Amino acid sequence: MEKKQKPSGAGIVCYFDNRSGDLKKHEKDILYLCLTTHKGRYDFPKGAIDYKEEIEACALRETYEECNLDLFDFASLSDYSFQCGRGLFMFLGEIKSSSIKSIKIKMNPKIKIYEHTGFKFLTIESILKKDEILGKQRLYSYLIDSLKWADNIIRDALE
């Protein structure tokens, strides 16, 4: 059995179930919240664990700091995580319909810069599609397995 590394960071793979078409200009499917970087890449809300901080608290803090979603903005939030990268642990959270309007990109409070330029709601197929300009996938490679993990959990729950 693979041993988990000591946690160094945490985040949340945030999604919205749009199968009923609540987000009018988006596909009727499971949509993932992708933060966009200055270089046109896709990212999830995540970051480094503060001294003596629990990974769950880190995931929630980083999600709030980066895109303004807190615990009460989620219809559900996993109590288990997926390890991706070196010590990065990702949780899974379903965004409430009423909280979509709350999402906004925020300035990093410690370094006083915007780490992301915006956000998009995308299907897993759109996220994993190779970008012609970049010549690779837009989602950082170390996050791909966490997206697939999240999608498997969601699809299994829908069956």
Tab-separated table of N, CA and C in Angstrom:
chain	number	residue	atom	x	y	z
A	1	MET	N	0.844	-1.188	0.000
A	1	MET	CA	0.000	0.000	0.000
A	1	MET	C	0.884	1.245	0.000
A	2	GLU	N	0.512	2.208	-0.817
A	2	GLU	CA	1.291	3.441	-0.935
A	2	GLU	C	1.092	4.315	0.303
A	3	LYS	N	2.199	4.796	0.834
A	3	LYS	CA	2.144	5.641	2.023
A	3	LYS	C	1.945	7.095	1.603
A	4	LYS	N	1.029	7.775	2.281
A	4	LYS	CA	0.788	9.183	1.984
A	4	LYS	C	1.933	10.029	2.534
A	5	GLN	N	2.293	11.048	1.775
A	5	GLN	CA	3.316	11.981	2.226
A	5	GLN	C	2.719	12.942	3.234
A	6	LYS	N	3.594	13.610	3.947
A	6	LYS	CA	3.149	14.632	4.884
A	6	LYS	C	2.497	15.764	4.080
A	7	PRO	N	1.319	16.196	4.506
A	7	PRO	CA	0.634	17.262	3.762
A	7	PRO	C	1.433	18.572	3.757
A	8	SER	N	1.539	19.160	2.555
A	8	SER	CA	2.185	20.465	2.424
A	8	SER	C	1.202	21.499	1.876
A	9	GLY	N	0.108	21.017	1.289
A	9	GLY	CA	-0.890	21.910	0.728
A	9	GLY	C	-2.218	21.201	0.575
A	10	ALA	N	-3.266	21.990	0.367
A	10	ALA	CA	-4.604	21.422	0.210
A	10	ALA	C	-5.477	22.363	-0.609
A	11	GLY	N	-6.517	21.781	-1.184
A	11	GLY	CA	-7.450	22.566	-1.972
A	11	GLY	C	-8.729	21.796	-2.198
A	12	ILE	N	-9.572	22.351	-3.042
A	12	ILE	CA	-10.867	21.734	-3.318
A	12	ILE	C	-11.117	21.717	-4.828
A	13	VAL	N	-11.485	20.545	-5.337
A	13	VAL	CA	-12.001	20.442	-6.699
A	13	VAL	C	-13.479	20.803	-6.564
A	14	CYS	N	-13.818	21.995	-7.013
A	14	CYS	CA	-15.187	22.512	-6.878
A	14	CYS	C	-15.971	22.206	-8.153
A	15	TYR	N	-17.226	21.788	-7.979
A	15	TYR	CA	-18.043	21.502	-9.148
A	15	TYR	C	-19.474	21.960	-8.915
A	16	PHE	N	-20.199	22.056	-10.038
A	16	PHE	CA	-21.609	22.416	-10.002
A	16	PHE	C	-22.357	21.459	-10.912
A	17	ASP	N	-23.447	20.880	-10.418
A	17	ASP	CA	-24.272	19.978	-11.211
A	17	ASP	C	-25.240	20.818	-12.041
A	18	ASN	N	-24.909	20.990	-13.303
A	18	ASN	CA	-25.717	21.825	-14.194
A	18	ASN	C	-26.573	20.999	-15.144
A	19	ARG	N	-26.875	19.766	-14.769
A	19	ARG	CA	-27.679	18.927	-15.655
A	19	ARG	C	-29.081	19.487	-15.864
A	20	SER	N	-29.558	20.286	-14.926
A	20	SER	CA	-30.886	20.887	-15.086
A	20	SER	C	-30.823	22.224	-15.840
A	21	GLY	N	-29.621	22.688	-16.166
A	21	GLY	CA	-29.474	23.893	-16.973
A	21	GLY	C	-29.601	25.202	-16.214
A	22	ASP	N	-29.322	25.195	-14.912
A	22	ASP	CA	-29.396	26.433	-14.123
A	22	ASP	C	-28.445	27.513	-14.641
A	23	LEU	N	-27.248	27.105	-15.066
A	23	LEU	CA	-26.317	28.054	-15.691
A	23	LEU	C	-26.613	28.040	-17.186
A	24	LYS	N	-27.368	29.018	-17.624
A	24	LYS	CA	-27.960	29.038	-18.966
A	24	LYS	C	-26.956	28.930	-20.112
A	25	LYS	N	-25.830	29.600	-20.018
A	25	LYS	CA	-24.890	29.639	-21.137
A	25	LYS	C	-23.834	28.540	-21.058
A	26	HIS	N	-24.121	27.509	-20.260
A	26	HIS	CA	-23.179	26.408	-20.082
A	26	HIS	C	-23.840	25.085	-20.449
A	27	GLU	N	-23.005	24.078	-20.676
A	27	GLU	CA	-23.522	22.758	-20.997
A	27	GLU	C	-24.308	22.180	-19.831
A	28	LYS	N	-25.304	21.354	-20.155
A	28	LYS	CA	-26.087	20.659	-19.132
A	28	LYS	C	-25.310	19.406	-18.740
A	29	ASP	N	-24.404	19.586	-17.795
A	29	ASP	CA	-23.496	18.518	-17.399
A	29	ASP	C	-22.881	18.887	-16.046
A	30	ILE	N	-22.021	18.036	-15.554
A	30	ILE	CA	-21.234	18.369	-14.365
A	30	ILE	C	-20.167	19.353	-14.815
A	31	LEU	N	-20.097	20.487	-14.145
A	31	LEU	CA	-19.143	21.539	-14.508
A	31	LEU	C	-18.167	21.773	-13.360
A	32	TYR	N	-16.905	21.913	-13.707
A	32	TYR	CA	-15.857	22.142	-12.714
A	32	TYR	C	-15.426	23.603	-12.743
A	33	LEU	N	-15.188	24.136	-11.562
A	33	LEU	CA	-14.710	25.507	-11.438
A	33	LEU	C	-13.210	25.519	-11.692
A	34	CYS	N	-12.812	26.133	-12.789
A	34	CYS	CA	-11.400	26.261	-13.137
A	34	CYS	C	-10.991	27.719	-13.009
A	35	LEU	N	-10.008	27.966	-12.179
A	35	LEU	CA	-9.429	29.297	-12.089
A	35	LEU	C	-8.467	29.439	-13.262
A	36	THR	N	-8.384	30.614	-13.845
A	36	THR	CA	-7.473	30.822	-14.963
A	36	THR	C	-6.252	31.614	-14.490
A	37	THR	N	-5.092	31.202	-14.989
A	37	THR	CA	-3.843	31.838	-14.579
A	37	THR	C	-3.445	32.919	-15.591
A	38	HIS	N	-2.427	33.655	-15.252
A	38	HIS	CA	-1.914	34.710	-16.133
A	38	HIS	C	-1.357	34.142	-17.441
A	39	LYS	N	-1.001	32.856	-17.432
A	39	LYS	CA	-0.449	32.210	-18.630
A	39	LYS	C	-1.493	31.384	-19.373
A	40	GLY	N	-2.781	31.553	-19.008
A	40	GLY	CA	-3.847	30.858	-19.706
A	40	GLY	C	-4.047	29.412	-19.289
A	41	ARG	N	-3.467	29.024	-18.182
A	41	ARG	CA	-3.628	27.652	-17.677
A	41	ARG	C	-4.840	27.580	-16.760
A	42	TYR	N	-5.299	26.352	-16.482
A	42	TYR	CA	-6.389	26.111	-15.543
A	42	TYR	C	-5.813	25.623	-14.220
A	43	ASP	N	-6.473	26.014	-13.144
A	43	ASP	CA	-6.012	25.691	-11.806
A	43	ASP	C	-7.238	25.462	-10.924
A	44	PHE	N	-7.041	24.826	-9.800
A	44	PHE	CA	-8.075	24.680	-8.783
A	44	PHE	C	-7.658	25.504	-7.574
A	45	PRO	N	-8.606	25.935	-6.748
A	45	PRO	CA	-8.225	26.656	-5.533
A	45	PRO	C	-7.451	25.727	-4.598
A	46	LYS	N	-6.244	26.152	-4.244
A	46	LYS	CA	-5.370	25.344	-3.405
A	46	LYS	C	-4.211	26.198	-2.930
A	47	GLY	N	-3.488	25.708	-1.933
A	47	GLY	CA	-2.315	26.437	-1.477
A	47	GLY	C	-1.648	25.739	-0.318
A	48	ALA	N	-0.634	26.399	0.202
A	48	ALA	CA	0.211	25.830	1.256
A	48	ALA	C	-0.477	25.840	2.615
A	49	ILE	N	-0.176	24.810	3.380
A	49	ILE	CA	-0.699	24.688	4.740
A	49	ILE	C	0.092	25.603	5.660
A	50	ASP	N	-0.612	26.384	6.454
A	50	ASP	CA	0.025	27.232	7.462
A	50	ASP	C	0.454	26.391	8.654
A	51	TYR	N	1.357	26.920	9.443
A	51	TYR	CA	1.873	26.226	10.614
A	51	TYR	C	0.734	25.778	11.526
A	52	LYS	N	0.722	24.497	11.855
A	52	LYS	CA	-0.257	23.847	12.731
A	52	LYS	C	-1.686	23.858	12.186
A	53	GLU	N	-1.846	24.090	10.890
A	53	GLU	CA	-3.169	24.098	10.271
A	53	GLU	C	-3.524	22.690	9.790
A	54	GLU	N	-4.753	22.287	9.971
A	54	GLU	CA	-5.245	21.005	9.468
A	54	GLU	C	-5.490	21.127	7.960
A	55	ILE	N	-5.388	19.992	7.256
A	55	ILE	CA	-5.539	20.069	5.795
A	55	ILE	C	-6.934	20.511	5.371
A	56	GLU	N	-7.955	20.113	6.100
A	56	GLU	CA	-9.317	20.535	5.761
A	56	GLU	C	-9.467	22.049	5.898
A	57	ALA	N	-8.900	22.596	6.969
A	57	ALA	CA	-8.957	24.046	7.195
A	57	ALA	C	-8.183	24.786	6.114
A	58	CYS	N	-7.055	24.235	5.706
A	58	CYS	CA	-6.259	24.846	4.637
A	58	CYS	C	-7.051	24.880	3.334
A	59	ALA	N	-7.677	23.762	2.993
A	59	ALA	CA	-8.451	23.691	1.748
A	59	ALA	C	-9.551	24.750	1.727
A	60	LEU	N	-10.248	24.878	2.831
A	60	LEU	CA	-11.324	25.879	2.906
A	60	LEU	C	-10.779	27.303	2.893
A	61	ARG	N	-9.706	27.548	3.614
A	61	ARG	CA	-9.110	28.894	3.650
A	61	ARG	C	-8.643	29.306	2.267
A	62	GLU	N	-7.927	28.410	1.602
A	62	GLU	CA	-7.406	28.727	0.269
A	62	GLU	C	-8.537	28.956	-0.735
A	63	THR	N	-9.590	28.154	-0.634
A	63	THR	CA	-10.724	28.332	-1.548
A	63	THR	C	-11.398	29.673	-1.310
A	64	TYR	N	-11.515	30.064	-0.058
A	64	TYR	CA	-12.090	31.379	0.240
A	64	TYR	C	-11.159	32.494	-0.243
A	65	GLU	N	-9.868	32.362	0.039
A	65	GLU	CA	-8.907	33.407	-0.345
A	65	GLU	C	-8.814	33.578	-1.857
A	66	GLU	N	-8.967	32.490	-2.606
A	66	GLU	CA	-8.761	32.560	-4.053
A	66	GLU	C	-10.032	32.834	-4.858
A	67	CYS	N	-11.184	32.338	-4.367
A	67	CYS	CA	-12.394	32.529	-5.187
A	67	CYS	C	-13.655	32.822	-4.381
A	68	ASN	N	-13.492	33.179	-3.103
A	68	ASN	CA	-14.578	33.699	-2.278
A	68	ASN	C	-15.643	32.671	-1.880
A	69	LEU	N	-15.333	31.379	-1.949
A	69	LEU	CA	-16.275	30.348	-1.511
A	69	LEU	C	-15.856	29.849	-0.135
A	70	ASP	N	-16.824	29.788	0.791
A	70	ASP	CA	-16.519	29.251	2.119
A	70	ASP	C	-17.364	28.005	2.372
A	71	LEU	N	-17.261	27.448	3.547
A	71	LEU	CA	-17.941	26.204	3.894
A	71	LEU	C	-19.431	26.245	3.568
A	72	PHE	N	-20.077	27.369	3.817
A	72	PHE	CA	-21.523	27.485	3.637
A	72	PHE	C	-21.941	27.613	2.172
A	73	ASP	N	-20.966	27.747	1.268
A	73	ASP	CA	-21.254	27.825	-0.164
A	73	ASP	C	-21.298	26.448	-0.835
A	74	PHE	N	-21.059	25.407	-0.051
A	74	PHE	CA	-21.033	24.051	-0.595
A	74	PHE	C	-22.250	23.248	-0.151
A	75	ALA	N	-22.891	22.575	-1.098
A	75	ALA	CA	-23.993	21.660	-0.785
A	75	ALA	C	-23.439	20.408	-0.128
A	76	SER	N	-22.240	20.021	-0.544
A	76	SER	CA	-21.544	18.895	0.072
A	76	SER	C	-20.045	19.103	-0.076
A	77	LEU	N	-19.311	18.539	0.867
A	77	LEU	CA	-17.854	18.636	0.884
A	77	LEU	C	-17.327	17.311	1.412
A	78	SER	N	-16.422	16.697	0.663
A	78	SER	CA	-15.911	15.385	1.075
A	78	SER	C	-15.128	15.503	2.376
A	79	ASP	N	-15.193	14.448	3.180
A	79	ASP	CA	-14.404	14.433	4.416
A	79	ASP	C	-13.140	13.600	4.216
A	80	TYR	N	-12.861	13.231	2.982
A	80	TYR	CA	-11.643	12.514	2.623
A	80	TYR	C	-11.016	13.244	1.437
A	81	SER	N	-9.748	12.975	1.204
A	81	SER	CA	-9.030	13.720	0.170
A	81	SER	C	-8.281	12.779	-0.761
A	82	PHE	N	-7.770	13.357	-1.829
A	82	PHE	CA	-6.969	12.649	-2.819
A	82	PHE	C	-5.604	13.315	-2.858
A	83	GLN	N	-4.557	12.514	-2.761
A	83	GLN	CA	-3.213	13.080	-2.819
A	83	GLN	C	-2.752	13.173	-4.261
A	84	CYS	N	-2.345	14.370	-4.641
A	84	CYS	CA	-1.755	14.565	-5.959
A	84	CYS	C	-0.511	15.431	-5.781
A	85	GLY	N	0.454	15.212	-6.602
A	85	GLY	CA	1.684	15.969	-6.433
A	85	GLY	C	2.377	15.577	-5.130
A	86	ARG	N	3.304	16.372	-4.720
A	86	ARG	CA	4.061	16.092	-3.499
A	86	ARG	C	3.399	16.733	-2.294
A	87	GLY	N	2.587	15.961	-1.626
A	87	GLY	CA	1.970	16.438	-0.396
A	87	GLY	C	0.759	17.328	-0.577
A	88	LEU	N	0.235	17.448	-1.802
A	88	LEU	CA	-0.968	18.239	-2.045
A	88	LEU	C	-2.185	17.323	-1.928
A	89	PHE	N	-3.131	17.712	-1.081
A	89	PHE	CA	-4.333	16.925	-0.858
A	89	PHE	C	-5.552	17.724	-1.302
A	90	MET	N	-6.333	17.111	-2.204
A	90	MET	CA	-7.500	17.779	-2.752
A	90	MET	C	-8.781	17.127	-2.237
A	91	PHE	N	-9.737	17.969	-1.865
A	91	PHE	CA	-11.059	17.535	-1.439
A	91	PHE	C	-12.019	17.786	-2.589
A	92	LEU	N	-13.256	17.354	-2.442
A	92	LEU	CA	-14.277	17.528	-3.468
A	92	LEU	C	-15.448	18.289	-2.876
A	93	GLY	N	-15.879	19.358	-3.550
A	93	GLY	CA	-16.985	20.155	-3.046
A	93	GLY	C	-17.986	20.522	-4.123
A	94	GLU	N	-19.281	20.298	-3.815
A	94	GLU	CA	-20.348	20.695	-4.736
A	94	GLU	C	-20.847	22.080	-4.353
A	95	ILE	N	-20.746	23.010	-5.282
A	95	ILE	CA	-21.151	24.396	-5.048
A	95	ILE	C	-22.672	24.497	-5.100
A	96	LYS	N	-23.255	25.204	-4.130
A	96	LYS	CA	-24.698	25.470	-4.143
A	96	LYS	C	-25.032	26.416	-5.288
A	97	SER	N	-26.210	26.232	-5.857
A	97	SER	CA	-26.680	27.104	-6.927
A	97	SER	C	-26.701	28.570	-6.476
A	98	SER	N	-27.136	28.788	-5.243
A	98	SER	CA	-27.232	30.152	-4.712
A	98	SER	C	-25.867	30.804	-4.479
A	99	SER	N	-24.799	30.020	-4.515
A	99	SER	CA	-23.459	30.555	-4.251
A	99	SER	C	-22.662	30.875	-5.511
A	100	ILE	N	-23.189	30.525	-6.675
A	100	ILE	CA	-22.479	30.791	-7.925
A	100	ILE	C	-22.153	32.279	-8.057
A	101	LYS	N	-23.109	33.118	-7.692
A	101	LYS	CA	-22.910	34.569	-7.825
A	101	LYS	C	-21.868	35.108	-6.851
A	102	SER	N	-21.507	34.337	-5.838
A	102	SER	CA	-20.513	34.765	-4.846
A	102	SER	C	-19.083	34.597	-5.325
A	103	ILE	N	-18.891	33.797	-6.365
A	103	ILE	CA	-17.528	33.507	-6.831
A	103	ILE	C	-16.899	34.755	-7.423
A	104	LYS	N	-15.728	35.056	-6.944
A	104	LYS	CA	-14.941	36.158	-7.516
A	104	LYS	C	-13.473	35.910	-7.204
A	105	ILE	N	-12.627	36.358	-8.090
A	105	ILE	CA	-11.188	36.200	-7.907
A	105	ILE	C	-10.720	37.263	-6.922
A	106	LYS	N	-9.970	36.809	-5.936
A	106	LYS	CA	-9.515	37.720	-4.888
A	106	LYS	C	-7.989	37.845	-4.891
A	107	MET	N	-7.504	38.930	-4.351
A	107	MET	CA	-6.075	39.157	-4.215
A	107	MET	C	-5.529	38.293	-3.078
A	108	ASN	N	-4.361	37.704	-3.286
A	108	ASN	CA	-3.714	36.943	-2.226
A	108	ASN	C	-3.412	37.896	-1.067
A	109	PRO	N	-3.945	37.610	0.127
A	109	PRO	CA	-3.780	38.543	1.247
A	109	PRO	C	-2.350	38.648	1.780
A	110	LYS	N	-1.526	37.642	1.514
A	110	LYS	CA	-0.148	37.659	2.025
A	110	LYS	C	0.814	38.372	1.087
A	111	ILE	N	0.681	38.087	-0.207
A	111	ILE	CA	1.641	38.667	-1.156
A	111	ILE	C	1.057	39.807	-1.994
A	112	LYS	N	-0.213	40.106	-1.763
A	112	LYS	CA	-0.888	41.262	-2.378
A	112	LYS	C	-0.852	41.277	-3.906
A	113	ILE	N	-1.054	40.097	-4.499
A	113	ILE	CA	-1.199	40.019	-5.953
A	113	ILE	C	-2.379	39.106	-6.285
A	114	TYR	N	-2.873	39.239	-7.497
A	114	TYR	CA	-3.903	38.330	-7.989
A	114	TYR	C	-3.188	37.142	-8.630
A	115	GLU	N	-3.376	35.966	-8.070
A	115	GLU	CA	-2.742	34.770	-8.610
A	115	GLU	C	-3.492	34.239	-9.826
A	116	HIS	N	-4.761	34.626	-9.960
A	116	HIS	CA	-5.591	34.161	-11.063
A	116	HIS	C	-6.261	35.354	-11.732
A	117	THR	N	-6.588	35.187	-13.013
A	117	THR	CA	-7.181	36.289	-13.774
A	117	THR	C	-8.699	36.177	-13.893
A	118	GLY	N	-9.230	34.990	-13.645
A	118	GLY	CA	-10.659	34.777	-13.778
A	118	GLY	C	-10.999	33.332	-13.475
A	119	PHE	N	-12.195	32.931	-13.886
A	119	PHE	CA	-12.620	31.547	-13.680
A	119	PHE	C	-13.601	31.153	-14.769
A	120	LYS	N	-13.727	29.843	-14.958
A	120	LYS	CA	-14.659	29.270	-15.934
A	120	LYS	C	-15.292	28.027	-15.329
A	121	PHE	N	-16.505	27.714	-15.772
A	121	PHE	CA	-17.139	26.446	-15.459
A	121	PHE	C	-17.041	25.589	-16.714
A	122	LEU	N	-16.355	24.447	-16.594
A	122	LEU	CA	-16.084	23.604	-17.751
A	122	LEU	C	-16.372	22.131	-17.470
A	123	THR	N	-16.701	21.385	-18.522
A	123	THR	CA	-16.848	19.939	-18.406
A	123	THR	C	-15.462	19.310	-18.315
A	124	ILE	N	-15.408	18.074	-17.853
A	124	ILE	CA	-14.123	17.378	-17.780
A	124	ILE	C	-13.502	17.245	-19.173
A	125	GLU	N	-14.337	17.025	-20.180
A	125	GLU	CA	-13.828	16.885	-21.549
A	125	GLU	C	-13.165	18.180	-22.019
A	126	SER	N	-13.779	19.309	-21.723
A	126	SER	CA	-13.202	20.602	-22.111
A	126	SER	C	-11.890	20.879	-21.387
A	127	ILE	N	-11.835	20.499	-20.121
A	127	ILE	CA	-10.626	20.731	-19.330
A	127	ILE	C	-9.468	19.891	-19.845
A	128	LEU	N	-9.752	18.638	-20.181
A	128	LEU	CA	-8.688	17.715	-20.578
A	128	LEU	C	-8.310	17.810	-22.058
A	129	LYS	N	-9.073	18.574	-22.832
A	129	LYS	CA	-8.771	18.729	-24.255
A	129	LYS	C	-7.436	19.458	-24.418
A	130	LYS	N	-6.623	18.960	-25.311
A	130	LYS	CA	-5.323	19.581	-25.574
A	130	LYS	C	-5.540	20.938	-26.241
A	131	ASP	N	-4.897	21.949	-25.727
A	131	ASP	CA	-5.016	23.299	-26.273
A	131	ASP	C	-4.058	23.457	-27.453
A	132	GLU	N	-4.575	23.930	-28.563
A	132	GLU	CA	-3.759	24.067	-29.775
A	132	GLU	C	-2.644	25.103	-29.621
A	133	ILE	N	-2.926	26.194	-28.946
A	133	ILE	CA	-1.929	27.263	-28.796
A	133	ILE	C	-0.835	26.846	-27.814
A	134	LEU	N	-1.240	26.325	-26.655
A	134	LEU	CA	-0.256	25.890	-25.660
A	134	LEU	C	0.448	24.605	-26.087
A	135	GLY	N	-0.213	23.801	-26.912
A	135	GLY	CA	0.354	22.531	-27.328
A	135	GLY	C	0.294	21.475	-26.233
A	136	LYS	N	-0.523	21.717	-25.228
A	136	LYS	CA	-0.684	20.771	-24.115
A	136	LYS	C	-2.009	21.058	-23.431
A	137	GLN	N	-2.312	20.267	-22.417
A	137	GLN	CA	-3.532	20.511	-21.650
A	137	GLN	C	-3.376	21.785	-20.833
A	138	ARG	N	-4.486	22.485	-20.652
A	138	ARG	CA	-4.441	23.716	-19.863
A	138	ARG	C	-4.358	23.457	-18.368
A	139	LEU	N	-4.972	22.354	-17.903
A	139	LEU	CA	-4.923	22.031	-16.486
A	139	LEU	C	-3.519	21.532	-16.153
A	140	TYR	N	-2.963	22.048	-15.061
A	140	TYR	CA	-1.636	21.603	-14.645
A	140	TYR	C	-1.624	20.087	-14.504
A	141	SER	N	-0.598	19.449	-15.024
A	141	SER	CA	-0.545	17.983	-15.094
A	141	SER	C	-0.689	17.316	-13.730
A	142	TYR	N	-0.156	17.918	-12.683
A	142	TYR	CA	-0.240	17.291	-11.364
A	142	TYR	C	-1.664	17.331	-10.787
A	143	LEU	N	-2.568	18.080	-11.402
A	143	LEU	CA	-3.964	18.149	-10.950
A	143	LEU	C	-4.903	17.241	-11.746
A	144	ILE	N	-4.419	16.668	-12.836
A	144	ILE	CA	-5.271	15.852	-13.697
A	144	ILE	C	-5.842	14.651	-12.949
A	145	ASP	N	-5.025	13.963	-12.183
A	145	ASP	CA	-5.529	12.791	-11.455
A	145	ASP	C	-6.579	13.177	-10.418
A	146	SER	N	-6.440	14.359	-9.817
A	146	SER	CA	-7.459	14.781	-8.835
A	146	SER	C	-8.782	15.092	-9.538
A	147	LEU	N	-8.736	15.623	-10.744
A	147	LEU	CA	-9.956	15.859	-11.527
A	147	LEU	C	-10.623	14.530	-11.890
A	148	LYS	N	-9.848	13.574	-12.326
A	148	LYS	CA	-10.397	12.262	-12.678
A	148	LYS	C	-10.968	11.561	-11.444
A	149	TRP	N	-10.278	11.674	-10.318
A	149	TRP	CA	-10.767	11.128	-9.040
A	149	TRP	C	-12.125	11.734	-8.700
A	150	ALA	N	-12.209	13.057	-8.783
A	150	ALA	CA	-13.457	13.762	-8.473
A	150	ALA	C	-14.574	13.336	-9.420
A	151	ASP	N	-14.265	13.288	-10.706
A	151	ASP	CA	-15.284	12.931	-11.688
A	151	ASP	C	-15.793	11.509	-11.476
A	152	ASN	N	-14.913	10.594	-11.134
A	152	ASN	CA	-15.343	9.213	-10.852
A	152	ASN	C	-16.289	9.160	-9.660
A	153	ILE	N	-15.996	9.898	-8.612
A	153	ILE	CA	-16.864	9.926	-7.431
A	153	ILE	C	-18.239	10.485	-7.792
A	154	ILE	N	-18.256	11.575	-8.537
A	154	ILE	CA	-19.513	12.218	-8.921
A	154	ILE	C	-20.327	11.292	-9.816
A	155	ARG	N	-19.701	10.727	-10.838
A	155	ARG	CA	-20.419	9.856	-11.792
A	155	ARG	C	-20.941	8.597	-11.083
A	156	ASP	N	-20.151	8.043	-10.158
A	156	ASP	CA	-20.611	6.862	-9.408
A	156	ASP	C	-21.843	7.205	-8.562
A	157	ALA	N	-21.851	8.398	-7.970
A	157	ALA	CA	-22.980	8.817	-7.138
A	157	ALA	C	-24.243	9.063	-7.972
A	158	LEU	N	-24.079	9.406	-9.244
A	158	LEU	CA	-25.207	9.694	-10.111
A	158	LEU	C	-25.871	8.427	-10.651
A	159	GLU	N	-25.158	7.316	-10.605
A	159	GLU	CA	-25.717	6.050	-11.140
A	159	GLU	C	-26.744	5.441	-10.239
